[in-house]
Structures are given as structure tokens and as C-alpha cells.
PDB file of C-alpha atoms in Angstrom:
ATOM      1  CA  MET X1246     -35.526  11.501 -32.991  1.00  0.00           C
ATOM      2  CA  ASP X1247     -38.525  13.257 -34.743  1.00  0.00           C
ATOM      3  CA  LEU X1248     -41.475  12.752 -37.327  1.00  0.00           C
ATOM      4  CA  LEU X1249     -39.458  12.933 -40.545  1.00  0.00           C
ATOM      5  CA  ASP X1250     -36.554  10.734 -39.032  1.00  0.00           C
ATOM      6  CA  ASP X1251     -39.384   8.245 -37.674  1.00  0.00           C
ATOM      7  CA  TYR X1252     -41.174   8.689 -40.989  1.00  0.00           C
ATOM      8  CA  LEU X1253     -38.236   7.109 -42.946  1.00  0.00           C
ATOM      9  CA  ALA X1254     -37.590   4.564 -40.762  1.00  0.00           C
ATOM     10  CA  GLY X1255     -38.068   1.964 -42.363  1.00  0.00           C
ATOM     11  CA  VAL X1256     -37.593   3.288 -45.853  1.00  0.00           C
ATOM     12  CA  ARG X1257     -33.705   2.894 -46.768  1.00  0.00           C
ATOM     13  CA  ALA X1258     -32.296   1.687 -50.446  1.00  0.00           C
ATOM     14  CA  ARG X1259     -30.772  -1.203 -50.660  1.00  0.00           C
ATOM     15  CA  GLY X1260     -29.528  -2.688 -53.437  1.00  0.00           C
ATOM     16  CA  ALA X1261     -30.978   0.477 -56.136  1.00  0.00           C
ATOM     17  CA  VAL X1262     -30.408  -0.217 -59.750  1.00  0.00           C
ATOM     18  CA  PHE X1263     -28.168   2.137 -61.841  1.00  0.00           C
ATOM     19  CA  CYS X1264     -29.409   2.550 -65.145  1.00  0.00           C
ATOM     20  CA  SER X1265     -27.445   4.230 -67.768  1.00  0.00           C
ATOM     21  CA  THR X1266     -29.464   4.961 -70.833  1.00  0.00           C
ATOM     22  CA  VAL X1267     -28.283   4.355 -75.056  1.00  0.00           C
ATOM     23  CA  SER X1268     -25.515   6.279 -75.816  1.00  0.00           C
ATOM     24  CA  VAL X1269     -28.081   7.391 -79.279  1.00  0.00           C
ATOM     25  CA  PRO X1270     -31.658   8.057 -78.685  1.00  0.00           C
ATOM     26  CA  PRO X1271     -35.089   6.722 -78.625  1.00  0.00           C
ATOM     27  CA  TRP X1272     -34.462   4.495 -75.435  1.00  0.00           C
ATOM     28  CA  GLY X1273     -36.401   3.660 -72.775  1.00  0.00           C
ATOM     29  CA  MET X1274     -37.619   1.991 -69.391  1.00  0.00           C
ATOM     30  CA  ARG X1275     -41.205   0.382 -67.730  1.00  0.00           C
ATOM     31  CA  PHE X1276     -41.587   0.283 -64.663  1.00  0.00           C
ATOM     32  CA  THR X1277     -43.936  -2.494 -63.885  1.00  0.00           C
ATOM     33  CA  ASP X1278     -44.767  -2.483 -60.950  1.00  0.00           C
ATOM     34  CA  PRO X1279     -43.088   0.143 -58.711  1.00  0.00           C
ATOM     35  CA  ALA X1280     -42.933   0.789 -55.331  1.00  0.00           C
ATOM     36  CA  PRO X1281     -44.814   2.115 -52.962  1.00  0.00           C
ATOM     37  CA  LEU X1282     -41.937   5.979 -52.635  1.00  0.00           C
ATOM     38  CA  THR X1283     -39.591   5.470 -55.676  1.00  0.00           C
ATOM     39  CA  LEU X1284     -37.210   8.045 -56.403  1.00  0.00           C
ATOM     40  CA  SER X1285     -35.542   8.850 -60.214  1.00  0.00           C
ATOM     41  CA  ALA X1286     -32.727  11.746 -60.819  1.00  0.00           C
ATOM     42  CA  MET X1287     -31.829  12.270 -64.270  1.00  0.00           C
ATOM     43  CA  LEU X1288     -28.256  13.092 -63.651  1.00  0.00           C
ATOM     44  CA  ARG X1289     -26.997  13.285 -67.415  1.00  0.00           C
ATOM     45  CA  GLY X1290     -29.339  14.246 -69.872  1.00  0.00           C
ATOM     46  CA  ASP X1291     -33.191  14.831 -70.760  1.00  0.00           C
ATOM     47  CA  ALA X1292     -35.781  13.131 -71.114  1.00  0.00           C
ATOM     48  CA  TRP X1293     -39.496  12.229 -70.151  1.00  0.00           C
ATOM     49  CA  LEU X1294     -41.656  10.483 -67.408  1.00  0.00           C
ATOM     50  CA  VAL X1295     -45.074   8.586 -68.304  1.00  0.00           C
ATOM     51  CA  PRO X1296     -47.485   7.891 -65.741  1.00  0.00           C
ATOM     52  CA  ALA X1297     -50.532   5.657 -66.378  1.00  0.00           C
ATOM     53  CA  GLU X1298     -52.328   7.872 -66.712  1.00  0.00           C
ATOM     54  CA  GLY X1299     -52.419  11.474 -66.963  1.00  0.00           C
ATOM     55  CA  GLU X1300     -49.421  13.690 -68.927  1.00  0.00           C
ATOM     56  CA  PRO X1301     -46.218  12.741 -69.736  1.00  0.00           C
ATOM     57  CA  VAL X1302     -43.642  14.983 -67.410  1.00  0.00           C
ATOM     58  CA  GLU X1303     -40.144  16.142 -67.978  1.00  0.00           C
ATOM     59  CA  LEU X1304     -36.805  15.416 -66.645  1.00  0.00           C
ATOM     60  CA  PRO X1305     -33.881  17.892 -67.659  1.00  0.00           C
ATOM     61  CA  GLN X1306     -30.969  17.153 -66.549  1.00  0.00           C
ATOM     62  CA  GLY X1307     -30.594  17.556 -62.337  1.00  0.00           C
ATOM     63  CA  THR X1308     -34.099  16.930 -62.316  1.00  0.00           C
ATOM     64  CA  ILE X1309     -35.868  14.175 -59.316  1.00  0.00           C
ATOM     65  CA  ALA X1310     -38.961  12.643 -59.646  1.00  0.00           C
ATOM     66  CA  LEU X1311     -40.517  10.685 -56.721  1.00  0.00           C
ATOM     67  CA  VAL X1312     -42.764   8.810 -57.723  1.00  0.00           C
ATOM     68  CA  ARG X1313     -45.039   7.309 -55.521  1.00  0.00           C
ATOM     69  CA  THR X1314     -47.323   4.820 -57.639  1.00  0.00           C
ATOM     70  CA  ARG X1315     -48.495   1.752 -57.910  1.00  0.00           C
ATOM     71  CA  SER X1316     -49.293   1.632 -61.573  1.00  0.00           C
ATOM     72  CA  PRO X1317     -46.568   1.009 -64.669  1.00  0.00           C
ATOM     73  CA  TYR X1318     -44.899   4.349 -66.154  1.00  0.00           C
ATOM     74  CA  ASP X1319     -42.208   4.418 -68.326  1.00  0.00           C
ATOM     75  CA  ILE X1320     -39.428   6.739 -67.940  1.00  0.00           C
ATOM     76  CA  VAL X1321     -38.043   7.679 -71.895  1.00  0.00           C
ATOM     77  CA  ASP X1322     -35.756  10.416 -73.797  1.00  0.00           C
ATOM     78  CA  ARG X1323     -38.822  11.590 -75.306  1.00  0.00           C
ATOM     79  CA  PRO X1324     -42.803  10.422 -75.391  1.00  0.00           C
ATOM     80  CA  GLY X1325     -43.313   8.108 -77.931  1.00  0.00           C
ATOM     81  CA  SER X1326     -40.369   6.394 -77.748  1.00  0.00           C
ATOM     82  CA  GLU X1327     -40.105   2.463 -77.356  1.00  0.00           C
ATOM     83  CA  VAL X1328     -39.827   0.420 -74.383  1.00  0.00           C
ATOM     84  CA  ARG X1329     -36.436  -1.314 -74.153  1.00  0.00           C
ATOM     85  CA  VAL X1330     -36.185  -2.029 -70.788  1.00  0.00           C
ATOM     86  CA  LEU X1331     -37.997  -3.446 -67.998  1.00  0.00           C
ATOM     87  CA  VAL X1332     -37.678  -3.205 -64.437  1.00  0.00           C
ATOM     88  CA  ASP X1333     -39.535  -6.015 -62.274  1.00  0.00           C
ATOM     89  CA  GLY X1334     -40.950  -5.276 -58.578  1.00  0.00           C
ATOM     90  CA  ALA X1335     -37.204  -6.666 -57.576  1.00  0.00           C
ATOM     91  CA  ASP X1336     -35.379  -3.955 -59.219  1.00  0.00           C
ATOM     92  CA  ARG X1337     -34.069  -6.453 -61.292  1.00  0.00           C
ATOM     93  CA  CYS X1338     -33.775  -4.901 -65.411  1.00  0.00           C
ATOM     94  CA  THR X1339     -34.719  -7.370 -68.043  1.00  0.00           C
ATOM     95  CA  LEU X1340     -34.301  -6.379 -72.251  1.00  0.00           C
ATOM     96  CA  VAL X1341     -37.221  -6.360 -75.242  1.00  0.00           C
ATOM     97  CA  GLY X1342     -37.058  -6.101 -78.173  1.00  0.00           C
ATOM     98  CA  ASP X1343     -35.630  -8.341 -81.007  1.00  0.00           C
ATOM     99  CA  PRO X1344     -32.487 -10.660 -80.523  1.00  0.00           C
ATOM    100  CA  GLY X1345     -30.352  -7.879 -82.214  1.00  0.00           C
ATOM    101  CA  GLU X1346     -30.537  -5.857 -78.470  1.00  0.00           C
ATOM    102  CA  ALA X1347     -27.461  -7.861 -78.392  1.00  0.00           C
ATOM    103  CA  ARG X1348     -25.286  -5.735 -81.223  1.00  0.00           C
ATOM    104  CA  ARG X1349     -26.688  -3.002 -79.085  1.00  0.00           C
ATOM    105  CA  ASN X1350     -23.297  -4.344 -76.945  1.00  0.00           C
ATOM    106  CA  TRP X1351     -26.310  -3.459 -73.755  1.00  0.00           C
ATOM    107  CA  ARG X1352     -25.101  -4.928 -70.187  1.00  0.00           C
ATOM    108  CA  VAL X1353     -27.785  -5.970 -67.652  1.00  0.00           C
ATOM    109  CA  THR X1354     -26.136  -6.302 -63.724  1.00  0.00           C
ATOM    110  CA  GLY X1355     -27.868  -6.022 -60.371  1.00  0.00           C
ATOM    111  CA  ARG X1356     -26.346  -2.656 -60.964  1.00  0.00           C
ATOM    112  CA  THR X1357     -26.363  -1.023 -63.958  1.00  0.00           C
ATOM    113  CA  VAL X1358     -28.087  -1.669 -67.515  1.00  0.00           C
ATOM    114  CA  GLY X1359     -26.947  -0.033 -70.728  1.00  0.00           C
ATOM    115  CA  ASP X1360     -24.852   0.499 -72.821  1.00  0.00           C
ATOM    116  CA  ALA X1361     -20.865  -0.118 -72.808  1.00  0.00           C
ATOM    117  CA  ALA X1362     -19.288   1.661 -69.822  1.00  0.00           C
ATOM    118  CA  GLY X1363     -17.996   5.321 -71.969  1.00  0.00           C
ATOM    119  CA  SER X1364     -20.461   5.473 -74.508  1.00  0.00           C
ATOM    120  CA  ALA X1365     -23.655   6.171 -72.884  1.00  0.00           C
ATOM    121  CA  THR X1366     -24.507   9.944 -73.499  1.00  0.00           C
ATOM    122  CA  ASP X1367     -27.415   9.468 -70.687  1.00  0.00           C
ATOM    123  CA  LEU X1368     -27.850   8.638 -67.275  1.00  0.00           C
ATOM    124  CA  LEU X1369     -30.418   7.304 -65.102  1.00  0.00           C
ATOM    125  CA  VAL X1370     -30.300   6.731 -61.178  1.00  0.00           C
ATOM    126  CA  THR X1371     -33.323   5.611 -59.677  1.00  0.00           C
ATOM    127  CA  ALA X1372     -33.950   3.599 -56.637  1.00  0.00           C
ATOM    128  CA  GLY X1373     -37.404   2.228 -55.084  1.00  0.00           C
ATOM    129  CA  TYR X1374     -37.861   2.423 -51.337  1.00  0.00           C
ATOM    130  CA  ARG X1375     -40.300  -1.333 -50.139  1.00  0.00           C
ATOM    131  CA  GLY X1376     -40.474  -0.508 -46.469  1.00  0.00           C
ATOM    132  CA  GLY X1377     -41.823   1.679 -44.389  1.00  0.00           C
ATOM    133  CA  GLY X1378     -45.420  -0.164 -43.635  1.00  0.00           C
ATOM    134  CA  ASP X1379     -47.360   1.963 -41.523  1.00  0.00           C
ATOM    135  CA  LEU X1380     -44.724   4.721 -40.077  1.00  0.00           C
ATOM    136  CA  CYS X1381     -44.272   6.364 -43.471  1.00  0.00           C
ATOM    137  CA  ARG X1382     -47.617   6.187 -44.414  1.00  0.00           C
ATOM    138  CA  PRO X1383     -48.159  10.100 -43.377  1.00  0.00           C
ATOM    139  CA  LEU X1384     -44.821  10.731 -45.100  1.00  0.00           C
ATOM    140  CA  LEU X1385     -46.847   8.470 -48.389  1.00  0.00           C
ATOM    141  CA  ASP X1386     -49.764  10.592 -47.921  1.00  0.00           C
ATOM    142  CA  ALA X1387     -48.392  13.714 -48.617  1.00  0.00           C
ATOM    143  CA  LEU X1388     -47.186  13.559 -51.706  1.00  0.00           C
ATOM    144  CA  PRO X1389     -48.450  13.508 -55.020  1.00  0.00           C
ATOM    145  CA  PRO X1390     -48.737  10.600 -58.012  1.00  0.00           C
ATOM    146  CA  VAL X1391     -45.774  12.655 -59.192  1.00  0.00           C
ATOM    147  CA  THR X1392     -43.075  14.691 -57.268  1.00  0.00           C
ATOM    148  CA  ILE X1393     -40.701  16.927 -59.356  1.00  0.00           C
ATOM    149  CA  VAL X1394     -37.437  18.514 -58.110  1.00  0.00           C
ATOM    150  CA  ARG X1395     -35.541  20.757 -58.903  1.00  0.00           C
ATOM    151  CA  PRO X1396     -31.814  20.830 -57.829  1.00  0.00           C
ATOM    152  CA  ASP X1397     -30.671  23.490 -55.273  1.00  0.00           C
ATOM    153  CA  SER X1398     -26.740  24.243 -54.927  1.00  0.00           C
ATOM    154  CA  ALA X1399     -26.934  21.052 -52.073  1.00  0.00           C
ATOM    155  CA  LEU X1400     -28.922  18.352 -54.701  1.00  0.00           C
ATOM    156  CA  SER X1401     -26.726  19.266 -57.330  1.00  0.00           C
ATOM    157  CA  ALA X1402     -23.675  18.624 -56.191  1.00  0.00           C
ATOM    158  CA  LEU X1403     -25.311  15.642 -53.944  1.00  0.00           C
ATOM    159  CA  LEU X1404     -25.949  14.389 -57.495  1.00  0.00           C
ATOM    160  CA  GLY X1405     -22.673  14.804 -58.948  1.00  0.00           C
ATOM    161  CA  LEU X1406     -20.883  12.734 -56.254  1.00  0.00           C
ATOM    162  CA  ILE X1407     -23.460  10.015 -57.576  1.00  0.00           C
ATOM    163  CA  ALA X1408     -22.798  10.559 -61.011  1.00  0.00           C
ATOM    164  CA  ALA X1409     -18.711  10.275 -60.272  1.00  0.00           C
ATOM    165  CA  GLU X1410     -19.752   6.772 -58.430  1.00  0.00           C
ATOM    166  CA  VAL X1411     -21.894   4.935 -60.178  1.00  0.00           C
ATOM    167  CA  GLU X1412     -19.133   5.372 -63.188  1.00  0.00           C
ATOM    168  CA  GLN X1413     -16.586   3.985 -61.123  1.00  0.00           C
ATOM    169  CA  ASP X1414     -16.479  -0.356 -60.303  1.00  0.00           C
ATOM    170  CA  GLU X1415     -14.740  -0.765 -56.649  1.00  0.00           C
ATOM    171  CA  PRO X1416     -15.530  -2.675 -54.387  1.00  0.00           C
ATOM    172  CA  GLY X1417     -18.057  -1.679 -51.800  1.00  0.00           C
ATOM    173  CA  GLN X1418     -20.187   0.207 -54.069  1.00  0.00           C
ATOM    174  CA  GLN X1419     -23.638  -1.017 -53.935  1.00  0.00           C
ATOM    175  CA  ILE X1420     -23.142   0.672 -50.256  1.00  0.00           C
ATOM    176  CA  VAL X1421     -22.241   3.979 -50.966  1.00  0.00           C
ATOM    177  CA  LEU X1422     -24.173   4.794 -54.326  1.00  0.00           C
ATOM    178  CA  ASP X1423     -27.300   3.254 -51.852  1.00  0.00           C
ATOM    179  CA  ARG X1424     -26.281   5.415 -49.096  1.00  0.00           C
ATOM    180  CA  PHE X1425     -25.902   8.392 -51.290  1.00  0.00           C
ATOM    181  CA  LEU X1426     -29.802   7.931 -52.587  1.00  0.00           C
ATOM    182  CA  ASP X1427     -30.954   8.012 -48.844  1.00  0.00           C
ATOM    183  CA  LEU X1428     -29.520  11.052 -47.854  1.00  0.00           C
ATOM    184  CA  LEU X1429     -29.979  12.618 -51.698  1.00  0.00           C
ATOM    185  CA  LEU X1430     -33.994  10.913 -50.588  1.00  0.00           C
ATOM    186  CA  VAL X1431     -34.412  12.684 -47.652  1.00  0.00           C
ATOM    187  CA  ARG X1432     -33.144  16.302 -49.532  1.00  0.00           C
ATOM    188  CA  ALA X1433     -35.446  15.846 -52.024  1.00  0.00           C
ATOM    189  CA  LEU X1434     -37.888  16.258 -49.217  1.00  0.00           C
ATOM    190  CA  ARG X1435     -37.129  19.023 -47.442  1.00  0.00           C
ATOM    191  CA  THR X1436     -36.381  20.660 -50.555  1.00  0.00           C
ATOM    192  CA  TRP X1437     -40.082  19.549 -52.026  1.00  0.00           C
ATOM    193  CA  PHE X1438     -42.010  20.497 -48.299  1.00  0.00           C
ATOM    194  CA  ALA X1439     -40.679  23.962 -48.359  1.00  0.00           C
ATOM    195  CA  HIS X1440     -42.434  24.478 -52.341  1.00  0.00           C
ATOM    196  CA  PRO X1441     -45.059  26.512 -51.636  1.00  0.00           C
ATOM    197  CA  GLY X1442     -47.686  24.540 -53.019  1.00  0.00           C
ATOM    198  CA  ALA X1443     -46.363  21.238 -51.277  1.00  0.00           C
ATOM    199  CA  ALA X1444     -48.649  19.981 -47.553  1.00  0.00           C
ATOM    200  CA  PRO X1445     -45.919  18.425 -45.649  1.00  0.00           C
ATOM    201  CA  PRO X1446     -47.183  15.564 -43.479  1.00  0.00           C
ATOM    202  CA  PRO X1447     -48.737  16.459 -39.984  1.00  0.00           C
ATOM    203  CA  GLY X1448     -46.882  18.008 -37.402  1.00  0.00           C
ATOM    204  CA  TYR X1449     -43.820  19.080 -40.328  1.00  0.00           C
ATOM    205  CA  GLN X1450     -43.734  21.989 -40.408  1.00  0.00           C
ATOM    206  CA  ALA X1451     -44.229  22.623 -36.419  1.00  0.00           C
ATOM    207  CA  LEU X1452     -40.512  21.589 -36.203  1.00  0.00           C
ATOM    208  CA  ALA X1453     -39.395  25.165 -37.207  1.00  0.00           C
ATOM    209  CA  ASP X1454     -41.318  26.316 -33.838  1.00  0.00           C
ATOM    210  CA  PRO X1455     -38.599  26.016 -31.319  1.00  0.00           C
ATOM    211  CA  ASP X1456     -41.716  25.313 -28.528  1.00  0.00           C
ATOM    212  CA  ILE X1457     -44.113  22.946 -30.339  1.00  0.00           C
ATOM    213  CA  GLY X1458     -40.996  20.457 -31.863  1.00  0.00           C
ATOM    214  CA  HIS X1459     -39.524  20.737 -28.448  1.00  0.00           C
ATOM    215  CA  VAL X1460     -42.287  18.896 -28.342  1.00  0.00           C
ATOM    216  CA  LEU X1461     -43.171  16.844 -31.088  1.00  0.00           C
ATOM    217  CA  ARG X1462     -39.235  15.386 -30.997  1.00  0.00           C
ATOM    218  CA  ARG X1463     -40.298  14.263 -27.083  1.00  0.00           C
ATOM    219  CA  LEU X1464     -43.680  12.950 -28.831  1.00  0.00           C
ATOM    220  CA  HIS X1465     -41.850  10.573 -31.206  1.00  0.00           C
ATOM    221  CA  GLU X1466     -38.582   9.601 -28.925  1.00  0.00           C
ATOM    222  CA  GLU X1467     -41.416   8.601 -25.500  1.00  0.00           C
ATOM    223  CA  PRO X1468     -44.624   7.173 -26.862  1.00  0.00           C
ATOM    224  CA  ALA X1469     -45.120   5.648 -24.483  1.00  0.00           C
ATOM    225  CA  ARG X1470     -45.004   7.700 -21.701  1.00  0.00           C
ATOM    226  CA  PRO X1471     -47.934   8.428 -20.188  1.00  0.00           C
ATOM    227  CA  TRP X1472     -48.242  12.037 -21.245  1.00  0.00           C
ATOM    228  CA  THR X1473     -51.392  14.737 -20.692  1.00  0.00           C
ATOM    229  CA  VAL X1474     -51.986  18.287 -22.070  1.00  0.00           C
ATOM    230  CA  ALA X1475     -50.481  19.553 -18.968  1.00  0.00           C
ATOM    231  CA  SER X1476     -47.071  17.408 -18.595  1.00  0.00           C
ATOM    232  CA  LEU X1477     -46.639  18.122 -22.589  1.00  0.00           C
ATOM    233  CA  ALA X1478     -47.373  22.104 -22.103  1.00  0.00           C
ATOM    234  CA  ALA X1479     -44.239  22.369 -18.818  1.00  0.00           C
ATOM    235  CA  GLU X1480     -42.079  20.721 -21.462  1.00  0.00           C
ATOM    236  CA  ALA X1481     -42.924  23.558 -24.474  1.00  0.00           C
ATOM    237  CA  GLY X1482     -42.507  25.808 -21.336  1.00  0.00           C
ATOM    238  CA  MET X1483     -46.360  26.975 -21.520  1.00  0.00           C
ATOM    239  CA  SER X1484     -49.859  27.426 -20.265  1.00  0.00           C
ATOM    240  CA  ARG X1485     -51.936  24.614 -21.216  1.00  0.00           C
ATOM    241  CA  THR X1486     -54.930  27.170 -23.263  1.00  0.00           C
ATOM    242  CA  ALA X1487     -51.905  28.275 -24.606  1.00  0.00           C
ATOM    243  CA  PHE X1488     -50.014  25.658 -25.596  1.00  0.00           C
ATOM    244  CA  ALA X1489     -53.517  23.743 -26.290  1.00  0.00           C
ATOM    245  CA  ARG X1490     -54.051  26.179 -29.154  1.00  0.00           C
ATOM    246  CA  ARG X1491     -51.354  26.833 -30.528  1.00  0.00           C
ATOM    247  CA  PHE X1492     -49.846  22.984 -31.113  1.00  0.00           C
ATOM    248  CA  SER X1493     -53.648  22.604 -33.100  1.00  0.00           C
ATOM    249  CA  ALA X1494     -52.584  25.779 -34.850  1.00  0.00           C
ATOM    250  CA  LEU X1495     -49.695  24.094 -36.362  1.00  0.00           C
ATOM    251  CA  VAL X1496     -51.104  20.323 -36.641  1.00  0.00           C
ATOM    252  CA  GLY X1497     -53.340  20.536 -37.730  1.00  0.00           C
ATOM    253  CA  LYS X1498     -55.060  18.669 -34.469  1.00  0.00           C
ATOM    254  CA  PRO X1499     -55.317  18.958 -30.453  1.00  0.00           C
ATOM    255  CA  PRO X1500     -51.647  17.310 -28.971  1.00  0.00           C
ATOM    256  CA  LEU X1501     -53.060  14.282 -27.470  1.00  0.00           C
ATOM    257  CA  ALA X1502     -55.305  13.233 -30.643  1.00  0.00           C
ATOM    258  CA  TYR X1503     -51.667  14.204 -32.838  1.00  0.00           C
ATOM    259  CA  LEU X1504     -50.013  11.410 -29.838  1.00  0.00           C
ATOM    260  CA  THR X1505     -52.787   8.278 -30.182  1.00  0.00           C
ATOM    261  CA  ASP X1506     -52.406   8.591 -34.006  1.00  0.00           C
ATOM    262  CA  TRP X1507     -48.637   8.382 -33.745  1.00  0.00           C
ATOM    263  CA  ARG X1508     -49.146   5.102 -30.799  1.00  0.00           C
ATOM    264  CA  MET X1509     -51.214   3.207 -33.964  1.00  0.00           C
ATOM    265  CA  ALA X1510     -48.760   3.549 -36.020  1.00  0.00           C
ATOM    266  CA  LEU X1511     -46.619   2.725 -34.601  1.00  0.00           C
ATOM    267  CA  ALA X1512     -48.494  -0.939 -33.238  1.00  0.00           C
ATOM    268  CA  ALA X1513     -49.529  -1.001 -36.168  1.00  0.00           C
ATOM    269  CA  GLU X1514     -46.179  -1.420 -37.515  1.00  0.00           C
ATOM    270  CA  ARG X1515     -45.154  -4.120 -34.496  1.00  0.00           C
ATOM    271  CA  LEU X1516     -48.139  -5.862 -35.183  1.00  0.00           C
ATOM    272  CA  ARG X1517     -46.973  -7.387 -37.975  1.00  0.00           C
ATOM    273  CA  VAL X1518     -44.125  -8.786 -35.915  1.00  0.00           C
ATOM    274  CA  PRO X1519     -44.286 -12.326 -35.746  1.00  0.00           C
ATOM    275  CA  GLY X1520     -44.362 -13.844 -32.075  1.00  0.00           C
ATOM    276  CA  THR X1521     -45.703 -10.160 -30.198  1.00  0.00           C
ATOM    277  CA  THR X1522     -48.423 -10.189 -28.679  1.00  0.00           C
ATOM    278  CA  VAL X1523     -51.616  -7.665 -28.565  1.00  0.00           C
ATOM    279  CA  ALA X1524     -51.092  -7.149 -24.982  1.00  0.00           C
ATOM    280  CA  GLU X1525     -47.001  -6.784 -25.518  1.00  0.00           C
ATOM    281  CA  VAL X1526     -47.983  -4.224 -27.853  1.00  0.00           C
ATOM    282  CA  GLY X1527     -50.398  -2.277 -26.247  1.00  0.00           C
ATOM    283  CA  LYS X1528     -47.316  -1.817 -23.406  1.00  0.00           C
ATOM    284  CA  GLU X1529     -44.853  -0.462 -25.999  1.00  0.00           C
ATOM    285  CA  VAL X1530     -46.866   2.604 -26.876  1.00  0.00           C
ATOM    286  CA  GLY X1531     -48.634   2.993 -23.435  1.00  0.00           C
ATOM    287  CA  TYR X1532     -51.420   1.420 -22.529  1.00  0.00           C
ATOM    288  CA  ALA X1533     -52.078  -0.689 -19.226  1.00  0.00           C
ATOM    289  CA  ASP X1534     -52.995  -3.532 -20.611  1.00  0.00           C
ATOM    290  CA  GLY X1535     -54.363  -5.028 -24.343  1.00  0.00           C
ATOM    291  CA  PHE X1536     -57.720  -4.527 -23.659  1.00  0.00           C
ATOM    292  CA  ALA X1537     -57.811  -0.678 -23.785  1.00  0.00           C
ATOM    293  CA  PHE X1538     -55.118  -1.060 -26.281  1.00  0.00           C
ATOM    294  CA  SER X1539     -57.852  -2.760 -28.539  1.00  0.00           C
ATOM    295  CA  VAL X1540     -60.821  -1.245 -27.981  1.00  0.00           C
ATOM    296  CA  ALA X1541     -58.050   2.359 -28.820  1.00  0.00           C
ATOM    297  CA  PHE X1542     -56.619   0.754 -31.579  1.00  0.00           C
ATOM    298  CA  LYS X1543     -61.060   0.020 -32.998  1.00  0.00           C
ATOM    299  CA  ARG X1544     -61.733   3.079 -32.269  1.00  0.00           C
ATOM    300  CA  VAL X1545     -58.466   5.483 -34.263  1.00  0.00           C
ATOM    301  CA  ARG X1546     -58.132   2.095 -37.200  1.00  0.00           C
ATOM    302  CA  GLY X1547     -61.740   1.328 -37.364  1.00  0.00           C
ATOM    303  CA  MET X1548     -60.638  -2.848 -36.824  1.00  0.00           C
ATOM    304  CA  ALA X1549     -59.215  -5.097 -33.645  1.00  0.00           C
ATOM    305  CA  PRO X1550     -55.163  -5.619 -33.623  1.00  0.00           C
ATOM    306  CA  SER X1551     -55.756  -9.172 -34.377  1.00  0.00           C
ATOM    307  CA  ALA X1552     -57.873  -8.452 -37.810  1.00  0.00           C
ATOM    308  CA  HIS X1553     -54.657  -5.782 -38.282  1.00  0.00           C
ATOM    309  CA  ARG X1554     -52.485  -8.711 -38.332  1.00  0.00           C
ATOM    310  CA  SER X1555     -54.319 -10.931 -40.532  1.00  0.00           C
ATOM    311  CA  ARG X1556     -54.573  -8.963 -43.637  1.00  0.00           C
ATOM    312  CA  PRO X1557     -52.074  -9.382 -46.498  1.00  0.00           C
TER     313      PRO X1557
END
């Protein structure tokens, strides 16, 4: 496990909506209650993403958009096209417009909305990722409101597999498509974070360093272990001074500060689980008792564990 694995541990596509647009433009879709992170890919044809604020963003065929906003936004064949489909917070599609829309042979199911099979010229796939909670916060904070990923050969091959699958109707198809989207999300994030203008989450780039990357993986594997700078330096095979300096330079914060932040993210997630006590959560992340954990949690998060648990 590494930090990207942990950031995405609670984020999974489930019952994703696959939308096949009208055969002849204009067409438009509005996402009325977006998930914290939404992935959209134009498998066939071109489109535009129109945010609530800001300029429209072009989505040529093969482009992947990672959208991090809670404000409604549209995906349309071109700016100014009328919205014909609404996608709500439960990823359900509904049609808008006059009753004549039914004569256009639109379909609205749990997975597909659009023209009858074989008639659509454009194909959009989209999935909302609503899980993750505190664990994925560093990942979300590292992304701009709209991230556009241009496909490389590996992404293009994966998009081809998704396009072929979505146009079939086979048993277990939803599970296959959901897993394809999980893979697409990871590959898109890798591609974006390798971009010169990207700002990856803390520690991401350090994973490529054989010594510091190893230490980061160990911290994520055993966050409750009583780590010290000396024991972490021993894991890296370095002196304490050299290790602390190199870790801080690559990760952006000292090793024990990074460990504390990660422990608090894990704790914040666990506190949401019904039936867990503050003392139990504290021990799970490396604190001897509930008091020591509560002091540390309040120092880092600005509130007591009980206050965090009661937040909506």
C-alpha cells in the first residue's frame, strides 16, 4: 500500500451512469448535485464542459475530465445548447423538455440515457465518486476544480475497452464498467500528477525516491507503530540528520508531522463509524489512551474528537 492507494481506498465507482447522447446535436446534460469527484470521458465525439462559474472547457474525443465541484455544471455538444437531461445526486437521469422528447426515442435506465442503440453519434461515460471522506481530502485538495487529462496510449486503450463494453448488454456488465472506471481514475490521476503544472498531494512525488518512498509506504502500512525519527531513518538506511532533511525536502513537511497528519486523517474517518469509542480510535492510530489522542486531535484538527463525530 502507498498513499495513493490509501487516498482512493474509500473511493469506488458503483452503479455509474453511462450516457449515450442524441444522435444529432444539439444535446446537453446538467449535473445538478455533483459528487465531490466526478470522472467524465468522451468516448466518441466532442463536447464542452460548462461550469457554473468560469469559461467553458472543451472536451475533444478521448479527453478525460476530473471535476471537483459541488456546484451544478453542464456537459453539452457546444456552448449554448439546451440542457435535455438532468443527472441528480443519486446518479439518476431524468428528461426535461416537452412531451415530444419521447418521440426522439430517448432511453432512461439505471445505466444509459440517450437514443436507441446504434443511432447515437456521441458517447459520454461519467461516474461520481462520493466515498473517501477525510482519507481522500489531500487528493481532492491537490486537484483544480476541472482537470483535463489528454490520453496517452495506455489511457486510449482503456477508453477503447470501456466503449466496447458500454455498447453491449451482458450479465455483470455494471460491475465490469465500474471496475474499468476505477482503473481509469487511477491512470488519469497518474497522468495528471506527472504533468509539469500539477501539484500532487504531499508525499506523492517522494514515492519515486527508493529510500523516502519506502519509508512512506511503511508509515501507511503501520501508522500506529511508535515511530521515531531514528527508527524511520533506520528504515531508510540513512543518518537521522540526512533522513530528516531529505524527507522534508521531498514531502514538504517533517516526518513526524506527516505521520501525525496521516494518523488524524485515519482517526477522523474511523470516528464516523457507529459504535467506536474515542479511546479505541486513539489506540488504532498509535496513542496510549483517549486523553492523549484527544489532545493531539484537537491540536491538529481544531476540535475535539466528539465534536468532529457530531458534525453533519
